[in-house]
Amino acid sequence: TGYTFDGWYTTASGGSLVIGTDGKLQPNVKDYTNGSSQWIKASGATLYAHWTVEQYTLTWDLNGGTVTTAGTCAPLKSTGIVSGKVDYLSSITAPIVSKDGYTFSGWKAENGNGLVKPASKMPYGNLKYIAVYSINTYQITVNDNLSLGKVYIKVDGKNQGTTYTCQTGKTI
């Protein structure tokens, strides 16, 4: 698992394919087979198995956030759902994300409950992580210097979409 068998070759790296994945001799392999795919090597043949690493999909669901520090398959300033192919057992780095009005809590696995630490290496199979945030809370006290009426909540200059009707001296 994690690798695909490519056949038997004349050298450990590179070389010529002698026996394919179907188990058949390849034609015209110098010093090994003839044009009819018959074995012609007299003796002392050593063949080497070649393998190709498999790739799996790594997905980060940013859950309304934005990547502030890039990670594997998650470029800087990415939004939405980002993904890409990663070689089996390659290193994985989780992106750092932020979301206005929220604090990043961590990642959860697609089919899991609770927070998990993302894998450090790509396992056998696809992975999907979903960003989890907790909403920021703020305490606002209306003092005697303000007139009664409506208070519009803004954080860092951005409207948080909530209007409160207040009375002097009350905390909301």
mmCIF file with all atom_site columns, C-alpha atoms in Angstrom, residues 26-134:
data_model
loop_
_atom_site.group_PDB
_atom_site.id
_atom_site.type_symbol
_atom_site.label_atom_id
_atom_site.label_alt_id
_atom_site.label_comp_id
_atom_site.label_asym_id
_atom_site.label_entity_id
_atom_site.label_seq_id
_atom_site.pdbx_PDB_ins_code
_atom_site.Cartn_x
_atom_site.Cartn_y
_atom_site.Cartn_z
_atom_site.occupancy
_atom_site.B_iso_or_equiv
_atom_site.pdbx_formal_charge
_atom_site.auth_seq_id
_atom_site.auth_comp_id
_atom_site.auth_asym_id
_atom_site.auth_atom_id
_atom_site.pdbx_PDB_model_num
ATOM 1   C CA . GLN A 1 26  ? 9.574   -7.216  -22.889 1.00 0.00 ? 26  GLN A CA 1
ATOM 2   C CA . PRO A 1 27  ? 10.986  -7.504  -26.440 1.00 0.00 ? 27  PRO A CA 1
ATOM 3   C CA . ASN A 1 28  ? 14.481  -6.355  -27.419 1.00 0.00 ? 28  ASN A CA 1
ATOM 4   C CA . VAL A 1 29  ? 15.950  -5.638  -23.999 1.00 0.00 ? 29  VAL A CA 1
ATOM 5   C CA . LYS A 1 30  ? 19.708  -5.544  -24.675 1.00 0.00 ? 30  LYS A CA 1
ATOM 6   C CA . ASP A 1 31  ? 21.460  -8.607  -23.226 1.00 0.00 ? 31  ASP A CA 1
ATOM 7   C CA . TYR A 1 32  ? 18.198  -9.948  -21.756 1.00 0.00 ? 32  TYR A CA 1
ATOM 8   C CA . THR A 1 33  ? 15.533  -10.643 -24.420 1.00 0.00 ? 33  THR A CA 1
ATOM 9   C CA . ASN A 1 34  ? 15.229  -10.850 -28.190 1.00 0.00 ? 34  ASN A CA 1
ATOM 10  C CA . GLY A 1 35  ? 12.613  -9.396  -30.544 1.00 0.00 ? 35  GLY A CA 1
ATOM 11  C CA . SER A 1 36  ? 10.281  -12.307 -29.815 1.00 0.00 ? 36  SER A CA 1
ATOM 12  C CA . SER A 1 37  ? 10.380  -11.584 -26.070 1.00 0.00 ? 37  SER A CA 1
ATOM 13  C CA . GLN A 1 38  ? 12.466  -14.693 -25.414 1.00 0.00 ? 38  GLN A CA 1
ATOM 14  C CA . TRP A 1 39  ? 15.076  -14.807 -22.650 1.00 0.00 ? 39  TRP A CA 1
ATOM 15  C CA . ILE A 1 40  ? 18.628  -14.713 -24.052 1.00 0.00 ? 40  ILE A CA 1
ATOM 16  C CA . LYS A 1 41  ? 20.717  -13.858 -20.961 1.00 0.00 ? 41  LYS A CA 1
ATOM 17  C CA . ALA A 1 42  ? 23.023  -16.818 -20.354 1.00 0.00 ? 42  ALA A CA 1
ATOM 18  C CA . SER A 1 43  ? 23.442  -16.480 -16.576 1.00 0.00 ? 43  SER A CA 1
ATOM 19  C CA . GLY A 1 44  ? 23.889  -14.124 -13.643 1.00 0.00 ? 44  GLY A CA 1
ATOM 20  C CA . ALA A 1 45  ? 20.821  -11.971 -14.211 1.00 0.00 ? 45  ALA A CA 1
ATOM 21  C CA . THR A 1 46  ? 19.757  -9.701  -11.377 1.00 0.00 ? 46  THR A CA 1
ATOM 22  C CA . LEU A 1 47  ? 16.555  -7.780  -11.833 1.00 0.00 ? 47  LEU A CA 1
ATOM 23  C CA . TYR A 1 48  ? 15.327  -4.895  -9.686  1.00 0.00 ? 48  TYR A CA 1
ATOM 24  C CA . ALA A 1 49  ? 11.746  -4.107  -8.683  1.00 0.00 ? 49  ALA A CA 1
ATOM 25  C CA . HIS A 1 50  ? 10.727  -0.519  -9.420  1.00 0.00 ? 50  HIS A CA 1
ATOM 26  C CA . TRP A 1 51  ? 7.911   1.231   -7.595  1.00 0.00 ? 51  TRP A CA 1
ATOM 27  C CA . THR A 1 52  ? 6.025   4.520   -7.999  1.00 0.00 ? 52  THR A CA 1
ATOM 28  C CA . VAL A 1 53  ? 4.812   6.312   -4.913  1.00 0.00 ? 53  VAL A CA 1
ATOM 29  C CA . GLU A 1 54  ? 1.044   6.857   -4.875  1.00 0.00 ? 54  GLU A CA 1
ATOM 30  C CA . GLN A 1 55  ? -0.512  10.260  -4.319  1.00 0.00 ? 55  GLN A CA 1
ATOM 31  C CA . TYR A 1 56  ? -3.547  11.047  -2.213  1.00 0.00 ? 56  TYR A CA 1
ATOM 32  C CA . THR A 1 57  ? -5.712  14.143  -1.856  1.00 0.00 ? 57  THR A CA 1
ATOM 33  C CA . LEU A 1 58  ? -5.163  16.441  1.117   1.00 0.00 ? 58  LEU A CA 1
ATOM 34  C CA . THR A 1 59  ? -8.034  18.882  1.699   1.00 0.00 ? 59  THR A CA 1
ATOM 35  C CA . TRP A 1 60  ? -8.283  21.837  4.076   1.00 0.00 ? 60  TRP A CA 1
ATOM 36  C CA . ASP A 1 61  ? -11.811 23.231  4.582   1.00 0.00 ? 61  ASP A CA 1
ATOM 37  C CA . LEU A 1 62  ? -11.081 26.722  5.901   1.00 0.00 ? 62  LEU A CA 1
ATOM 38  C CA . ASN A 1 63  ? -14.690 27.066  7.100   1.00 0.00 ? 63  ASN A CA 1
ATOM 39  C CA . GLY A 1 64  ? -14.948 30.754  6.239   1.00 0.00 ? 64  GLY A CA 1
ATOM 40  C CA . GLY A 1 65  ? -11.383 31.572  7.233   1.00 0.00 ? 65  GLY A CA 1
ATOM 41  C CA . THR A 1 66  ? -8.286  32.672  5.351   1.00 0.00 ? 66  THR A CA 1
ATOM 42  C CA . VAL A 1 67  ? -4.804  31.162  5.283   1.00 0.00 ? 67  VAL A CA 1
ATOM 43  C CA . THR A 1 68  ? -2.365  33.534  7.043   1.00 0.00 ? 68  THR A CA 1
ATOM 44  C CA . THR A 1 69  ? 0.624   31.161  6.965   1.00 0.00 ? 69  THR A CA 1
ATOM 45  C CA . ALA A 1 70  ? 0.828   28.698  4.065   1.00 0.00 ? 70  ALA A CA 1
ATOM 46  C CA . GLY A 1 71  ? 0.728   24.948  4.603   1.00 0.00 ? 71  GLY A CA 1
ATOM 47  C CA . THR A 1 72  ? 0.814   21.854  2.419   1.00 0.00 ? 72  THR A CA 1
ATOM 48  C CA . CYS A 1 73  ? -1.680  22.404  -0.457  1.00 0.00 ? 73  CYS A CA 1
ATOM 49  C CA . ALA A 1 74  ? -2.857  25.661  1.172   1.00 0.00 ? 74  ALA A CA 1
ATOM 50  C CA . PRO A 1 75  ? -1.236  28.779  -0.314  1.00 0.00 ? 75  PRO A CA 1
ATOM 51  C CA . LEU A 1 76  ? -1.140  32.088  1.549   1.00 0.00 ? 76  LEU A CA 1
ATOM 52  C CA . LYS A 1 77  ? -4.444  34.016  1.446   1.00 0.00 ? 77  LYS A CA 1
ATOM 53  C CA . SER A 1 78  ? -6.420  30.960  0.327   1.00 0.00 ? 78  SER A CA 1
ATOM 54  C CA . THR A 1 79  ? -10.108 30.845  1.223   1.00 0.00 ? 79  THR A CA 1
ATOM 55  C CA . GLY A 1 80  ? -12.861 28.259  0.945   1.00 0.00 ? 80  GLY A CA 1
ATOM 56  C CA . ILE A 1 81  ? -11.793 24.647  0.447   1.00 0.00 ? 81  ILE A CA 1
ATOM 57  C CA . VAL A 1 82  ? -8.270  24.030  -0.845  1.00 0.00 ? 82  VAL A CA 1
ATOM 58  C CA . SER A 1 83  ? -6.726  20.701  -1.780  1.00 0.00 ? 83  SER A CA 1
ATOM 59  C CA . GLY A 1 84  ? -3.995  19.008  -3.736  1.00 0.00 ? 84  GLY A CA 1
ATOM 60  C CA . LYS A 1 85  ? -2.188  15.745  -4.335  1.00 0.00 ? 85  LYS A CA 1
ATOM 61  C CA . VAL A 1 86  ? 0.509   14.683  -1.863  1.00 0.00 ? 86  VAL A CA 1
ATOM 62  C CA . ASP A 1 87  ? 2.923   11.736  -2.139  1.00 0.00 ? 87  ASP A CA 1
ATOM 63  C CA . TYR A 1 88  ? 2.414   8.901   0.337   1.00 0.00 ? 88  TYR A CA 1
ATOM 64  C CA . LEU A 1 89  ? 4.542   9.483   3.488   1.00 0.00 ? 89  LEU A CA 1
ATOM 65  C CA . SER A 1 90  ? 5.510   13.033  2.437   1.00 0.00 ? 90  SER A CA 1
ATOM 66  C CA . SER A 1 91  ? 5.623   15.646  5.193   1.00 0.00 ? 91  SER A CA 1
ATOM 67  C CA . ILE A 1 92  ? 2.454   17.661  5.827   1.00 0.00 ? 92  ILE A CA 1
ATOM 68  C CA . THR A 1 93  ? 2.311   21.110  7.364   1.00 0.00 ? 93  THR A CA 1
ATOM 69  C CA . ALA A 1 94  ? -1.054  22.477  8.506   1.00 0.00 ? 94  ALA A CA 1
ATOM 70  C CA . PRO A 1 95  ? -1.783  26.045  7.430   1.00 0.00 ? 95  PRO A CA 1
ATOM 71  C CA . ILE A 1 96  ? -2.400  28.768  9.986   1.00 0.00 ? 96  ILE A CA 1
ATOM 72  C CA . VAL A 1 97  ? -5.817  30.337  9.469   1.00 0.00 ? 97  VAL A CA 1
ATOM 73  C CA . SER A 1 98  ? -7.853  33.218  10.824  1.00 0.00 ? 98  SER A CA 1
ATOM 74  C CA . LYS A 1 99  ? -11.455 34.346  10.616  1.00 0.00 ? 99  LYS A CA 1
ATOM 75  C CA . ASP A 1 100 ? -12.755 37.818  11.494  1.00 0.00 ? 100 ASP A CA 1
ATOM 76  C CA . GLY A 1 101 ? -14.656 37.802  14.796  1.00 0.00 ? 101 GLY A CA 1
ATOM 77  C CA . TYR A 1 102 ? -13.446 34.321  15.723  1.00 0.00 ? 102 TYR A CA 1
ATOM 78  C CA . THR A 1 103 ? -10.494 32.572  17.341  1.00 0.00 ? 103 THR A CA 1
ATOM 79  C CA . PHE A 1 104 ? -9.081  29.504  15.608  1.00 0.00 ? 104 PHE A CA 1
ATOM 80  C CA . SER A 1 105 ? -9.550  26.450  17.862  1.00 0.00 ? 105 SER A CA 1
ATOM 81  C CA . GLY A 1 106 ? -7.909  23.783  15.707  1.00 0.00 ? 106 GLY A CA 1
ATOM 82  C CA . TRP A 1 107 ? -8.719  21.167  13.094  1.00 0.00 ? 107 TRP A CA 1
ATOM 83  C CA . LYS A 1 108 ? -11.187 18.304  13.085  1.00 0.00 ? 108 LYS A CA 1
ATOM 84  C CA . ALA A 1 109 ? -11.110 15.310  10.768  1.00 0.00 ? 109 ALA A CA 1
ATOM 85  C CA . GLU A 1 110 ? -13.873 15.119  8.166   1.00 0.00 ? 110 GLU A CA 1
ATOM 86  C CA . ASN A 1 111 ? -15.612 12.183  9.848   1.00 0.00 ? 111 ASN A CA 1
ATOM 87  C CA . GLY A 1 112 ? -14.484 12.843  13.397  1.00 0.00 ? 112 GLY A CA 1
ATOM 88  C CA . ASN A 1 113 ? -15.697 14.548  16.505  1.00 0.00 ? 113 ASN A CA 1
ATOM 89  C CA . GLY A 1 114 ? -13.490 16.904  18.433  1.00 0.00 ? 114 GLY A CA 1
ATOM 90  C CA . LEU A 1 115 ? -10.188 18.466  17.554  1.00 0.00 ? 115 LEU A CA 1
ATOM 91  C CA . VAL A 1 116 ? -7.271  16.462  16.152  1.00 0.00 ? 116 VAL A CA 1
ATOM 92  C CA . LYS A 1 117 ? -3.652  17.221  15.436  1.00 0.00 ? 117 LYS A CA 1
ATOM 93  C CA . PRO A 1 118 ? -3.192  16.997  11.654  1.00 0.00 ? 118 PRO A CA 1
ATOM 94  C CA . ALA A 1 119 ? -0.948  14.160  10.476  1.00 0.00 ? 119 ALA A CA 1
ATOM 95  C CA . SER A 1 120 ? 2.719   15.030  10.018  1.00 0.00 ? 120 SER A CA 1
ATOM 96  C CA . LYS A 1 121 ? 3.059   12.628  7.063   1.00 0.00 ? 121 LYS A CA 1
ATOM 97  C CA . MET A 1 122 ? 0.582   11.768  4.314   1.00 0.00 ? 122 MET A CA 1
ATOM 98  C CA . PRO A 1 123 ? -1.001  8.416   5.139   1.00 0.00 ? 123 PRO A CA 1
ATOM 99  C CA . TYR A 1 124 ? -2.405  5.794   2.800   1.00 0.00 ? 124 TYR A CA 1
ATOM 100 C CA . GLY A 1 125 ? -5.642  7.395   1.575   1.00 0.00 ? 125 GLY A CA 1
ATOM 101 C CA . ASN A 1 126 ? -7.189  10.830  1.282   1.00 0.00 ? 126 ASN A CA 1
ATOM 102 C CA . LEU A 1 127 ? -7.391  13.292  4.194   1.00 0.00 ? 127 LEU A CA 1
ATOM 103 C CA . LYS A 1 128 ? -9.740  16.178  4.883   1.00 0.00 ? 128 LYS A CA 1
ATOM 104 C CA . TYR A 1 129 ? -9.481  18.597  7.785   1.00 0.00 ? 129 TYR A CA 1
ATOM 105 C CA . ILE A 1 130 ? -12.050 21.237  8.727   1.00 0.00 ? 130 ILE A CA 1
ATOM 106 C CA . ALA A 1 131 ? -11.126 24.426  10.585  1.00 0.00 ? 131 ALA A CA 1
ATOM 107 C CA . VAL A 1 132 ? -12.920 24.942  13.899  1.00 0.00 ? 132 VAL A CA 1
ATOM 108 C CA . TYR A 1 133 ? -13.379 28.397  15.412  1.00 0.00 ? 133 TYR A CA 1
ATOM 109 C CA . SER A 1 134 ? -14.908 29.832  18.569  1.00 0.00 ? 134 SER A CA 1
#
